[in-house]
PDB file of C-alpha atoms in Angstrom:
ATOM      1  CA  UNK A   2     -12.571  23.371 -24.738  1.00 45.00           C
ATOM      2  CA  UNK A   3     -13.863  25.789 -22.450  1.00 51.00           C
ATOM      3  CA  UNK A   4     -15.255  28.996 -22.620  1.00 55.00           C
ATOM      4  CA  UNK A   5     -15.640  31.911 -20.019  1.00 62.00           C
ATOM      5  CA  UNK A   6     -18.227  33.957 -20.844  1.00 58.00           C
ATOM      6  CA  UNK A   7     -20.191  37.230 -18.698  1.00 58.00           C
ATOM      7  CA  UNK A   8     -23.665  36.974 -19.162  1.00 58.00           C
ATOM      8  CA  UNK A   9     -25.856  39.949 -18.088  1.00 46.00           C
ATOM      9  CA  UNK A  10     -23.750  42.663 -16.958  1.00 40.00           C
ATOM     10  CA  UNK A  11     -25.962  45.180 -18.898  1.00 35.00           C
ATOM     11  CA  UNK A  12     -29.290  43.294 -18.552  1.00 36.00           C
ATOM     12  CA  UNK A  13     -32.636  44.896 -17.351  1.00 34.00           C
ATOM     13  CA  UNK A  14     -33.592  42.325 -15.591  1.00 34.00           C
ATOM     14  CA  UNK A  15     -32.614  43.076 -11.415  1.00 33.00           C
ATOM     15  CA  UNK A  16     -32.914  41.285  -8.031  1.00 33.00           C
ATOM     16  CA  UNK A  17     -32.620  44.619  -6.183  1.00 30.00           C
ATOM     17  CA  UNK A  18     -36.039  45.789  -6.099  1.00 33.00           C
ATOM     18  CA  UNK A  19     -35.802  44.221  -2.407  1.00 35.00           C
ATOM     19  CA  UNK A  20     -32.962  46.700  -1.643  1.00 38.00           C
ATOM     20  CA  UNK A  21     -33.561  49.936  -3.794  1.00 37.00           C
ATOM     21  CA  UNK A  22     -36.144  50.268  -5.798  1.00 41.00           C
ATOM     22  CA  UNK A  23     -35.287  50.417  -9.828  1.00 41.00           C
ATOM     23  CA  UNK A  24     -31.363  49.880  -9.171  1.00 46.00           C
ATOM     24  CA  UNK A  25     -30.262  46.787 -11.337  1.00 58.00           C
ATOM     25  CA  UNK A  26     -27.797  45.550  -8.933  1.00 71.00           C
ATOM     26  CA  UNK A  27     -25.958  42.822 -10.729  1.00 90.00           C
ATOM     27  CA  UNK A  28     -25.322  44.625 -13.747  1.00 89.00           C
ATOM     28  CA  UNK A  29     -21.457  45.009 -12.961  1.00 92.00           C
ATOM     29  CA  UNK A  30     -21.143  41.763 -11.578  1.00 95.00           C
ATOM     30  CA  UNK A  31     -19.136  40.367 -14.426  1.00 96.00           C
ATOM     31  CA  UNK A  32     -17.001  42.902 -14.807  1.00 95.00           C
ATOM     32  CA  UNK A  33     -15.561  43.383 -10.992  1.00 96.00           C
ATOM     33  CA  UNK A  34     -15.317  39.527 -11.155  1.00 97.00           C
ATOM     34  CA  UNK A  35     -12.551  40.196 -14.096  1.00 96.00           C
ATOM     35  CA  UNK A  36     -11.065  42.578 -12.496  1.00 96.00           C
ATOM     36  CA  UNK A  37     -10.872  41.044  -9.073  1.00 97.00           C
ATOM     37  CA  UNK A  38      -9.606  37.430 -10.596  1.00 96.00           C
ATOM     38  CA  UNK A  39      -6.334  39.533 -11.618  1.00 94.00           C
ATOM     39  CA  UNK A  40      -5.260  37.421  -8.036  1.00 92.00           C
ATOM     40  CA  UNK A  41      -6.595  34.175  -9.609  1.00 96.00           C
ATOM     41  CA  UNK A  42      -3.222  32.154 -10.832  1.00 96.00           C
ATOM     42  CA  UNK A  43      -2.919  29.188 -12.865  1.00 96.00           C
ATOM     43  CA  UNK A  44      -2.537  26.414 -10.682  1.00 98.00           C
ATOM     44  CA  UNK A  45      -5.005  25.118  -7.576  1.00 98.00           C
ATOM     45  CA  UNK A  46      -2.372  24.571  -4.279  1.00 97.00           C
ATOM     46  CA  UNK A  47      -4.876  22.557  -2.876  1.00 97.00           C
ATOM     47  CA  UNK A  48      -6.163  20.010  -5.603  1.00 98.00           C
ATOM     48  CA  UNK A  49      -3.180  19.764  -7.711  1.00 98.00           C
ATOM     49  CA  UNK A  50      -5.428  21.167 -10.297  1.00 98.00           C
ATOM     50  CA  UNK A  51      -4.019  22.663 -13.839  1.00 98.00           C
ATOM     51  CA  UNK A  52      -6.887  23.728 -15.988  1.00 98.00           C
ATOM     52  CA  UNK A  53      -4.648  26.156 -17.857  1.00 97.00           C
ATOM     53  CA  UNK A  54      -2.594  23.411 -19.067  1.00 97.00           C
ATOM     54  CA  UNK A  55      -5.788  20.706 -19.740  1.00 97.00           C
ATOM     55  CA  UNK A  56      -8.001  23.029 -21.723  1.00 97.00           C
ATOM     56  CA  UNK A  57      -8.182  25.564 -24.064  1.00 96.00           C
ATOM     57  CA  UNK A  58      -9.623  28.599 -22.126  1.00 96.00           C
ATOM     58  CA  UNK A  59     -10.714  31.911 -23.529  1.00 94.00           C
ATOM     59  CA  UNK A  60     -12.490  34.807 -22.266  1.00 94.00           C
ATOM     60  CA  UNK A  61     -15.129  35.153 -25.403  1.00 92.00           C
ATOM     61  CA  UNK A  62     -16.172  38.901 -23.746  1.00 94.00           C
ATOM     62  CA  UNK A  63     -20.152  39.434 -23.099  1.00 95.00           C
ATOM     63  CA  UNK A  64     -23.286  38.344 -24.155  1.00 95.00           C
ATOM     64  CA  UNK A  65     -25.246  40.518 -25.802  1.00 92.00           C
ATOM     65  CA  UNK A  66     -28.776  41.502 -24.498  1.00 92.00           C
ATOM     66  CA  UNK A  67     -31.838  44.304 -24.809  1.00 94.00           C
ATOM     67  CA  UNK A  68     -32.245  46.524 -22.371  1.00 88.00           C
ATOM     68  CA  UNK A  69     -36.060  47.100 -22.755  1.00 92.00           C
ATOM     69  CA  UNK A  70     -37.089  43.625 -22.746  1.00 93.00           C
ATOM     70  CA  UNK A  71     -35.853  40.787 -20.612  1.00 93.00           C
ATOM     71  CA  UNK A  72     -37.789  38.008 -22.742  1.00 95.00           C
ATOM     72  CA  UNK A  73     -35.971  39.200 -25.327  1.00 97.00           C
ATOM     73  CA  UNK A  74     -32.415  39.106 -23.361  1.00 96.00           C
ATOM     74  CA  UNK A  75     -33.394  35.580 -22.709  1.00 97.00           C
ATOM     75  CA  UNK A  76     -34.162  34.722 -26.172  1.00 98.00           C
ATOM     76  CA  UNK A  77     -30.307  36.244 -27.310  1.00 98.00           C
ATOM     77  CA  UNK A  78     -28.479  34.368 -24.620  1.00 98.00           C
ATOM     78  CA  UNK A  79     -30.207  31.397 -25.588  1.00 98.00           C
ATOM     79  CA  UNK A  80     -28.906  31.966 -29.516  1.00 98.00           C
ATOM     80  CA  UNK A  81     -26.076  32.570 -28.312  1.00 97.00           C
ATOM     81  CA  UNK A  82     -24.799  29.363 -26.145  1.00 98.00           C
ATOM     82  CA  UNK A  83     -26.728  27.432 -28.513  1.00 98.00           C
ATOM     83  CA  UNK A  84     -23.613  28.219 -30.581  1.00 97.00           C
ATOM     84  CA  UNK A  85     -21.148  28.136 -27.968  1.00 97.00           C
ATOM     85  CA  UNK A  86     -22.456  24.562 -27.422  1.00 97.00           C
ATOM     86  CA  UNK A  87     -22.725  23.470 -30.648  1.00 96.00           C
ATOM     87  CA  UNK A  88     -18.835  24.277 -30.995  1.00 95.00           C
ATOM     88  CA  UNK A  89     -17.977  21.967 -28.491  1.00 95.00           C
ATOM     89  CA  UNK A  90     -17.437  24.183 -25.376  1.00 96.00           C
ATOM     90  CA  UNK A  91     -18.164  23.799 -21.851  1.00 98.00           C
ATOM     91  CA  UNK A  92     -19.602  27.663 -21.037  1.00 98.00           C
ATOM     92  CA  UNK A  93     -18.302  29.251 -17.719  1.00 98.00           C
ATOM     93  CA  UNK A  94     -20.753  31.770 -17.384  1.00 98.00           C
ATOM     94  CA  UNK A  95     -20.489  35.513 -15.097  1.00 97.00           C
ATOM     95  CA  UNK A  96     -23.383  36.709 -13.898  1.00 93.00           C
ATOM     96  CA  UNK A  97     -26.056  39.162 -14.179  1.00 89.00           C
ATOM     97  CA  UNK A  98     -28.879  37.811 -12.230  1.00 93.00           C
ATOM     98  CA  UNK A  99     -30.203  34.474 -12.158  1.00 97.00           C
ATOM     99  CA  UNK A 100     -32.507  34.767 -14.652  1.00 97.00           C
ATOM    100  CA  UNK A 101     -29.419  34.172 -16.917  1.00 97.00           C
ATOM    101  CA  UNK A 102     -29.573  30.221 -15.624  1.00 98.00           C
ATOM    102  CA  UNK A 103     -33.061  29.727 -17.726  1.00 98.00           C
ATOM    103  CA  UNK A 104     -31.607  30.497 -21.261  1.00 98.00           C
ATOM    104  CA  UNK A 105     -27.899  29.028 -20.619  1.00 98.00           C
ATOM    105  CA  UNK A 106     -30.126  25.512 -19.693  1.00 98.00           C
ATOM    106  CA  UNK A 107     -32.739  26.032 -22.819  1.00 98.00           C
ATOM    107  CA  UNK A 108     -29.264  25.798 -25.198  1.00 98.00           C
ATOM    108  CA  UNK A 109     -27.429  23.357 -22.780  1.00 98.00           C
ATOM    109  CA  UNK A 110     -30.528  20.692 -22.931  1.00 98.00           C
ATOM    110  CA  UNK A 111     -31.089  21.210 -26.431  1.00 98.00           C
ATOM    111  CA  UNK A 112     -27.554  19.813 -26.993  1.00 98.00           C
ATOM    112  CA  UNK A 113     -27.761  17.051 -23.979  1.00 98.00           C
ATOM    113  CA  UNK A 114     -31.204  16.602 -22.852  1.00 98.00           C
ATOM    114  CA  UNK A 115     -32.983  17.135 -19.081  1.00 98.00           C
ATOM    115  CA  UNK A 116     -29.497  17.961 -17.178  1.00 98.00           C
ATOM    116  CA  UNK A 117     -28.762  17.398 -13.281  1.00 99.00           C
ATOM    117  CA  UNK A 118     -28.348  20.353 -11.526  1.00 99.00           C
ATOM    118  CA  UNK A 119     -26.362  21.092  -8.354  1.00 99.00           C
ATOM    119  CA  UNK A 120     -27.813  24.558  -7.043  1.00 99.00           C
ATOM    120  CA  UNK A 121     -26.245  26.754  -4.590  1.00 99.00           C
ATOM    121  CA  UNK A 122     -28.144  29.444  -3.053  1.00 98.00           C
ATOM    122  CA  UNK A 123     -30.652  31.176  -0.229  1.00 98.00           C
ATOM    123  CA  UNK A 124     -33.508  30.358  -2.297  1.00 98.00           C
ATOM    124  CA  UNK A 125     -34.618  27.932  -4.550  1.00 98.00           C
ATOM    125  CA  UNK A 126     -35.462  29.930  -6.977  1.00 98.00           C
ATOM    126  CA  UNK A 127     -38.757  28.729  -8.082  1.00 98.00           C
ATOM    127  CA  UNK A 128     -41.299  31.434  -7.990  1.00 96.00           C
ATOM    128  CA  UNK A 129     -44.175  31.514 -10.772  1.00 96.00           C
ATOM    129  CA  UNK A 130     -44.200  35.372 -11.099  1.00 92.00           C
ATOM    130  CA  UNK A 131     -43.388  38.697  -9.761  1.00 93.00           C
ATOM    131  CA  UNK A 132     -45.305  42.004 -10.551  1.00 91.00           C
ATOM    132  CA  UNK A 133     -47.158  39.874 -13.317  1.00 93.00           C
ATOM    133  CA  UNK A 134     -44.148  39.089 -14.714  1.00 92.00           C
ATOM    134  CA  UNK A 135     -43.186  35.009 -15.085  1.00 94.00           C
ATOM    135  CA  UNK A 136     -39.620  35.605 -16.088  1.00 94.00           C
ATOM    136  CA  UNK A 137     -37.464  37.110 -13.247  1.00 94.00           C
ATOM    137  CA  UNK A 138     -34.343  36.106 -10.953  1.00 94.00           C
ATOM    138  CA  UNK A 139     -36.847  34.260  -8.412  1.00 95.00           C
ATOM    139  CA  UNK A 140     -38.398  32.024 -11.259  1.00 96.00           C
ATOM    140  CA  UNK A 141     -35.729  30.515 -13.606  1.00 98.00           C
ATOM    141  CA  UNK A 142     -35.791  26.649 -12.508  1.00 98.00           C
ATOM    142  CA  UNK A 143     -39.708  26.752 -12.126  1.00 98.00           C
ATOM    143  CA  UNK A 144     -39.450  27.688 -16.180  1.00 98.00           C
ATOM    144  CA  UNK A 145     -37.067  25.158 -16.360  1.00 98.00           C
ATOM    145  CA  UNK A 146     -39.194  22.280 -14.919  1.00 98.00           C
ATOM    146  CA  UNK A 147     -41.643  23.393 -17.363  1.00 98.00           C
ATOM    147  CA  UNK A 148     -39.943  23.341 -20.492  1.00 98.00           C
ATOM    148  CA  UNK A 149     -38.245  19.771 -19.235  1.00 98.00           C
ATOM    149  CA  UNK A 150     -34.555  20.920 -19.304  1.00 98.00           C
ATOM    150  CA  UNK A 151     -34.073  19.454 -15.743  1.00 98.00           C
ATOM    151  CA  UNK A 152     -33.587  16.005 -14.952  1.00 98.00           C
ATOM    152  CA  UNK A 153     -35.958  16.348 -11.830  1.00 98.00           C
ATOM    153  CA  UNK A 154     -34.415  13.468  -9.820  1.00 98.00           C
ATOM    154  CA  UNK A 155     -30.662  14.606  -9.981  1.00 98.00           C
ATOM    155  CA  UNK A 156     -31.517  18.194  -8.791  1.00 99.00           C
ATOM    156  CA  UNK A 157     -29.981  19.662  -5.484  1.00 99.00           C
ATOM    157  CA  UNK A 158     -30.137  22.896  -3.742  1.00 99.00           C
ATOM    158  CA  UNK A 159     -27.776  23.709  -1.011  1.00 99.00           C
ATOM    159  CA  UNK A 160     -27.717  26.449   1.366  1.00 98.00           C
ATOM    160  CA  UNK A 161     -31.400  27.164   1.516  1.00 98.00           C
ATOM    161  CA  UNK A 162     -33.092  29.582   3.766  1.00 98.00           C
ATOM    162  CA  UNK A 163     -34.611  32.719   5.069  1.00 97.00           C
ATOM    163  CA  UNK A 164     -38.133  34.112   5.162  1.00 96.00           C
ATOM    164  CA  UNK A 165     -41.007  33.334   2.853  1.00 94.00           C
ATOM    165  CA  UNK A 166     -44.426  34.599   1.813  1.00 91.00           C
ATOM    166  CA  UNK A 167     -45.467  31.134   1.967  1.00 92.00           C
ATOM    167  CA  UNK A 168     -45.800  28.426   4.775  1.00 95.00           C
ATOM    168  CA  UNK A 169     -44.363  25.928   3.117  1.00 95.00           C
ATOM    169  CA  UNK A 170     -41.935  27.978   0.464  1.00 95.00           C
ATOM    170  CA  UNK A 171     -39.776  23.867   0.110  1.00 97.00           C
ATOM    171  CA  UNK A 172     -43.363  22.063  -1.513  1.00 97.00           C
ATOM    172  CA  UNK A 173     -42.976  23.106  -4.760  1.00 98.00           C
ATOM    173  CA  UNK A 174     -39.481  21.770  -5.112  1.00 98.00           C
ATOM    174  CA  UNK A 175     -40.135  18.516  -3.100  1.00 97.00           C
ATOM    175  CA  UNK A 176     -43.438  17.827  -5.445  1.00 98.00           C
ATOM    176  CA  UNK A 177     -41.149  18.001  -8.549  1.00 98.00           C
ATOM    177  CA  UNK A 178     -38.175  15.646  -7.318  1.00 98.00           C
ATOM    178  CA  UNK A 179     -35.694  18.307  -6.121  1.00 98.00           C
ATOM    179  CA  UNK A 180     -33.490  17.710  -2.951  1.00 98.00           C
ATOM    180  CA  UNK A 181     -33.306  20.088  -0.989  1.00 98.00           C
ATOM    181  CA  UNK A 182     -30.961  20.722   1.588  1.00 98.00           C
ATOM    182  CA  UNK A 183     -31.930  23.418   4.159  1.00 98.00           C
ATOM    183  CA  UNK A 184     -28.886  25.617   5.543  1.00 98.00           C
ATOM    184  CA  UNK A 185     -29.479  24.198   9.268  1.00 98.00           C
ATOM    185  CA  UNK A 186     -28.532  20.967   7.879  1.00 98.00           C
ATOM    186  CA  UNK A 187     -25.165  22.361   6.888  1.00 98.00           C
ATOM    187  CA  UNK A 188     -24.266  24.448   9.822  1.00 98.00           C
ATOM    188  CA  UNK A 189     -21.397  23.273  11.582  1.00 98.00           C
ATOM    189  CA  UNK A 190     -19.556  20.936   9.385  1.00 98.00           C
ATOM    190  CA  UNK A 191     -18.248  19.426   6.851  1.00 98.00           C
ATOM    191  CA  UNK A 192     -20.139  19.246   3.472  1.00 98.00           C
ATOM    192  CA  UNK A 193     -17.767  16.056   2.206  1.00 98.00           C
ATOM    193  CA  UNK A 194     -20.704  13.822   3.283  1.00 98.00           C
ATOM    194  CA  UNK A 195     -23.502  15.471   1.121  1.00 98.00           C
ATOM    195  CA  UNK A 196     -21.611  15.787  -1.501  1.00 98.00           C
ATOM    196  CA  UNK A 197     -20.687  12.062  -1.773  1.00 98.00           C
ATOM    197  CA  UNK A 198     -24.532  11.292  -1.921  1.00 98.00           C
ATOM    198  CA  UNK A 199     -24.761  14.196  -4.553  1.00 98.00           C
ATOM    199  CA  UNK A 200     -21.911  12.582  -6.846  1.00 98.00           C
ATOM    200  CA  UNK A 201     -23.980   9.154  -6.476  1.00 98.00           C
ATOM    201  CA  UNK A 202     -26.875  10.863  -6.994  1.00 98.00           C
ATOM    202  CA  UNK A 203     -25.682  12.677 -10.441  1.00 98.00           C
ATOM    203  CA  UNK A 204     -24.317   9.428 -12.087  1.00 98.00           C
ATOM    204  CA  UNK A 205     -22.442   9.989 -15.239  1.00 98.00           C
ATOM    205  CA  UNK A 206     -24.898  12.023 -17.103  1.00 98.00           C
ATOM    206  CA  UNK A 207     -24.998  15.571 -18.156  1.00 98.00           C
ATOM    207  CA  UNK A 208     -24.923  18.013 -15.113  1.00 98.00           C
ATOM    208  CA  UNK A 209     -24.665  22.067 -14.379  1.00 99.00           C
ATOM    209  CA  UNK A 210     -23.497  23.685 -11.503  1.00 99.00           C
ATOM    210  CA  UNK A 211     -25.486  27.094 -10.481  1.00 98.00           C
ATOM    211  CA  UNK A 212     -23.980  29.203  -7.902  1.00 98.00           C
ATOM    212  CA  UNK A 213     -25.537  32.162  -6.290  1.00 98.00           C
ATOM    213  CA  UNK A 214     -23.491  34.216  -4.465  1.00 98.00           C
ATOM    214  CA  UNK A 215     -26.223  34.656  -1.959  1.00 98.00           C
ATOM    215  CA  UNK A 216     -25.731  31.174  -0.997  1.00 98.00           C
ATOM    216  CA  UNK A 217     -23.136  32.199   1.181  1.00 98.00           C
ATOM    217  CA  UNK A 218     -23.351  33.931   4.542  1.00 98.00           C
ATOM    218  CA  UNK A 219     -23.314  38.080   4.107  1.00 98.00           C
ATOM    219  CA  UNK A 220     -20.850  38.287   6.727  1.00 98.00           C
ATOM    220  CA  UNK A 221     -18.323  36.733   3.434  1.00 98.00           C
ATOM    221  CA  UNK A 222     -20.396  38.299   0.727  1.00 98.00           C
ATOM    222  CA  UNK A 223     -21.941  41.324   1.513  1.00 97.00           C
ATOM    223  CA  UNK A 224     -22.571  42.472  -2.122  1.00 97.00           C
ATOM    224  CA  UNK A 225     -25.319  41.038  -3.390  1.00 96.00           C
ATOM    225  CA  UNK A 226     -29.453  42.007  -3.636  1.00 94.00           C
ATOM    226  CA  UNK A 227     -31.033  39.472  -1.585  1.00 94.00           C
ATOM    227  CA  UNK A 228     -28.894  38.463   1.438  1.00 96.00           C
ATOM    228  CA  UNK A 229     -29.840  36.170   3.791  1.00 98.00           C
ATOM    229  CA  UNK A 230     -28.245  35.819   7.284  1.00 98.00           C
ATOM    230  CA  UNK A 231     -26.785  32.403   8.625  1.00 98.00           C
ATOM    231  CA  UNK A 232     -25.317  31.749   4.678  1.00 98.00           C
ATOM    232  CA  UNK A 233     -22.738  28.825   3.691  1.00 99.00           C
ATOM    233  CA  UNK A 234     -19.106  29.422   4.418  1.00 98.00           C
ATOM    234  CA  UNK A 235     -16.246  30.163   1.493  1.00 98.00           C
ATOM    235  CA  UNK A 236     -14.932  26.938   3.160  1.00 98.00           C
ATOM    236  CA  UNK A 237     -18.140  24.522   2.371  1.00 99.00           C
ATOM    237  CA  UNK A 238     -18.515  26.289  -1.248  1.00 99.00           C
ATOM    238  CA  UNK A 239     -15.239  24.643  -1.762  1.00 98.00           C
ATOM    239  CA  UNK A 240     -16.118  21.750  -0.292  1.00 98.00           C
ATOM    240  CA  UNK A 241     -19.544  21.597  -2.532  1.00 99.00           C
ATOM    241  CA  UNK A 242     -17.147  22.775  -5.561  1.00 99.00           C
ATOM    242  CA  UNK A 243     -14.264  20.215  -4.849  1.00 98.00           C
ATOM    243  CA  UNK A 244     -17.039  17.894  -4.421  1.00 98.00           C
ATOM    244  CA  UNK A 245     -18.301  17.904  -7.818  1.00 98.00           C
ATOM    245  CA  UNK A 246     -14.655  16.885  -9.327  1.00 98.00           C
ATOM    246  CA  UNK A 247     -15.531  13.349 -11.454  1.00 98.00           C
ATOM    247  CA  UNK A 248     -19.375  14.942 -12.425  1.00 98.00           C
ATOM    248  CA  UNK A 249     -19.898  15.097 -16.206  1.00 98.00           C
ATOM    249  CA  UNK A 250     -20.112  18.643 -15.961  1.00 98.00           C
ATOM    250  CA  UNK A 251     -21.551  20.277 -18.933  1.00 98.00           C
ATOM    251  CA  UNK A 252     -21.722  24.132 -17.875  1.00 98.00           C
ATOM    252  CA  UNK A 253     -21.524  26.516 -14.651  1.00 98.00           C
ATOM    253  CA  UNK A 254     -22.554  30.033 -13.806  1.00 98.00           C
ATOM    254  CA  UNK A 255     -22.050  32.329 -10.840  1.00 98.00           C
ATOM    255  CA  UNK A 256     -24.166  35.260 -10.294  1.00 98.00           C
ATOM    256  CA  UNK A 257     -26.061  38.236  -8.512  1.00 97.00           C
ATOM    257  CA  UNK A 258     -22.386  39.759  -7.375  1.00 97.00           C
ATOM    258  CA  UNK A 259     -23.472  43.150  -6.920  1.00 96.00           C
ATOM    259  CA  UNK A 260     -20.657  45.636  -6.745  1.00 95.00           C
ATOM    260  CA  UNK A 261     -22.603  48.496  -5.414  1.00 93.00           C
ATOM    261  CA  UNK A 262     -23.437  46.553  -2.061  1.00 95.00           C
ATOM    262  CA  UNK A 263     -19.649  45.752  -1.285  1.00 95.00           C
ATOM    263  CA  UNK A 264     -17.277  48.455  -1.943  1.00 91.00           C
ATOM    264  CA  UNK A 265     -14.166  46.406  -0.914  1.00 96.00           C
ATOM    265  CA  UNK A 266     -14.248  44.461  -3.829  1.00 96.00           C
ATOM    266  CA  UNK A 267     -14.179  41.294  -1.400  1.00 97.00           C
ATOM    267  CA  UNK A 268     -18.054  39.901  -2.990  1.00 98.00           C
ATOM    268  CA  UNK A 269     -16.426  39.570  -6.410  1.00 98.00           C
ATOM    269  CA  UNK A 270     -12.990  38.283  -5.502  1.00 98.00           C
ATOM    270  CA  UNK A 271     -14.424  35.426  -3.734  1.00 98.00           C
ATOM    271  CA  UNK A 272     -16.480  35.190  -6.599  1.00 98.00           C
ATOM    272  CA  UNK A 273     -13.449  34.888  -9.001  1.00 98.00           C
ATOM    273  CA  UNK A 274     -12.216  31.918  -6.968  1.00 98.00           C
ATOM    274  CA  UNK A 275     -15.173  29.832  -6.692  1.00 98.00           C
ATOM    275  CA  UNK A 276     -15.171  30.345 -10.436  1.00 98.00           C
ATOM    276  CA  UNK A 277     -11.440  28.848 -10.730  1.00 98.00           C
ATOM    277  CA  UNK A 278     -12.452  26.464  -8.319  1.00 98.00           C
ATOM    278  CA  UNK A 279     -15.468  25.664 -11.369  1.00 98.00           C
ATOM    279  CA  UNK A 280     -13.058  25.709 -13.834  1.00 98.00           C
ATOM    280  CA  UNK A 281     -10.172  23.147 -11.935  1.00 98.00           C
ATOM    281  CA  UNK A 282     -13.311  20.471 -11.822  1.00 98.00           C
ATOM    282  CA  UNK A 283     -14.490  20.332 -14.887  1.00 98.00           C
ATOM    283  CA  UNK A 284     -14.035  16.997 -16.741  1.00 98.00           C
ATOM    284  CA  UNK A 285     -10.515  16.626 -19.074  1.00 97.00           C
ATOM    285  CA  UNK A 286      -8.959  18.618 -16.189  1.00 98.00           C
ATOM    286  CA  UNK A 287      -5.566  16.948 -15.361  1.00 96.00           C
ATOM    287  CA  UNK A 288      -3.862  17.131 -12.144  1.00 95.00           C
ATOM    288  CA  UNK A 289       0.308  17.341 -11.336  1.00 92.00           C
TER     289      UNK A 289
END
């Protein structure tokens, strides 16, 4: 069974303080996905995919969370897909900001142990703290590495690049196991390769699939809080997607889609699809 769930929509926590100060960005994320996936159908044209006829899907509606507190947001999320889990569903999760990532993966290894991870975005994601504050959207696999709910060895971040307050802003990552694949070393071509060494790389044990939307170029997906020029193309975030088809694939998320930065609505459709995309890989899917 799976289960799609938003995650965030109303949370406190905000990657735009790059953009406009105080302006929680991704807070409508989920729900422009919803309504832009009104173009989603049921079958993939290109994979053969049915989903819709494999698994039981359901839109279970939002997660709640406090506004004044994001440890405390964390802690509900957590509580809550520590049920979803426990049920026997495979969470497909809407972002919110990243942050969201850290809890979903406290109640995903709980249930499965250290997962893989195959991590899609401009930055990895592994700050210690911002403003004093250790939990934010820039942090959430550096808590993750140390509360031990990543498998350290099968972790992979695509797409990554722009500028850094440090020299070396890769060390971190490279110190604790993590491939990392620098957008120069995608430019150009096909992604098929890489992801053949990611599938080897993953095995057959537990695995989650992060997307940010920010892992693709601006010039495709304008609405989001940190964009970085030079991105991924909607073509090789299929190709990464497509690529993960026979991964034991235990959860996914999408996030930082922020409406406000794209008024055409284009951000969150493409969002919608990678999402289906998600959905038509996940393990138990048949194809016609």
């Amino acid at each position: 069974m799976l289960v799609l769930l938003s995650c965030g929509d109303r949370s406190a926590g905000s990657d735009a303080w790059r953009r406009f100060p105080a302006v929680p960005s991704p807070r409508f994320g989920p729900r422009q996905i919803r309504a832009e996936s009104s173009m989603v159908r049921r079958y993939n044209g290109s994979t053969g995919a049915a989903p819709f006829d494999s698994l039981r899907v359901a839109d279970i509606g939002d997660v709640n969370v406090n506004l004044y507190s994001l440890p405390d947001s964390c802690r509900l999320i957590r509580e809550s897909y520590r049920e979803i889990v426990a049920s026997g569903c495979v969470p497909l999760t809407l972002g919110g900001d990243h942050t969201i990532t850290y809890p979903i993966l406290q109640a995903l290894a709980a249930k499965h142990g250290p997962v893989g991870l195959v991590h899609v975005d401009a930055h990895t994601d592994t700050g210690d703290a911002a403003l004093g504050e250790r939990i934010y959207h820039g942090s959430p696999f550096r808590r993750c590495v140390e509360e031990r709910l990543l498998d350290c060895g099968r972790v992979v971040q695509i797409g990554i690049r722009g500028s850094s307050y440090d020299p070396d802003p890769h060390k971190y990552c490279r110190e604790q196991g993590f491939r990392v694949v620098p957008v120069e070393e995608c430019w150009m071509k096909s992604l098929e390769p890489l992801m053949r060494e990611v599938r080897a790389q993953m095995g057959d044990k537990p695995v989650y699939i992060s997307f940010d939307i920010d892992g693709l170029d601006p010039a495709y997906a304008p609405g989001t809080g940190t964009p970085e020029i030079a991105g991924l193309t909607p073509a090789q975030a299929l190709e990464i997607i497509r690529g993960c088809k026979g991964l034991n694939i235990v959860g996914c998320d999408l996030v930082e889609v922020a409406p406000m930065y794209d008024v055409s609505g284009n951000t969150a459709l493409l969002g919608a699809n990678l999402l289906f995309e998600m959905l038509c890989v996940l393990p138990g899917v048949k194809t016609l």
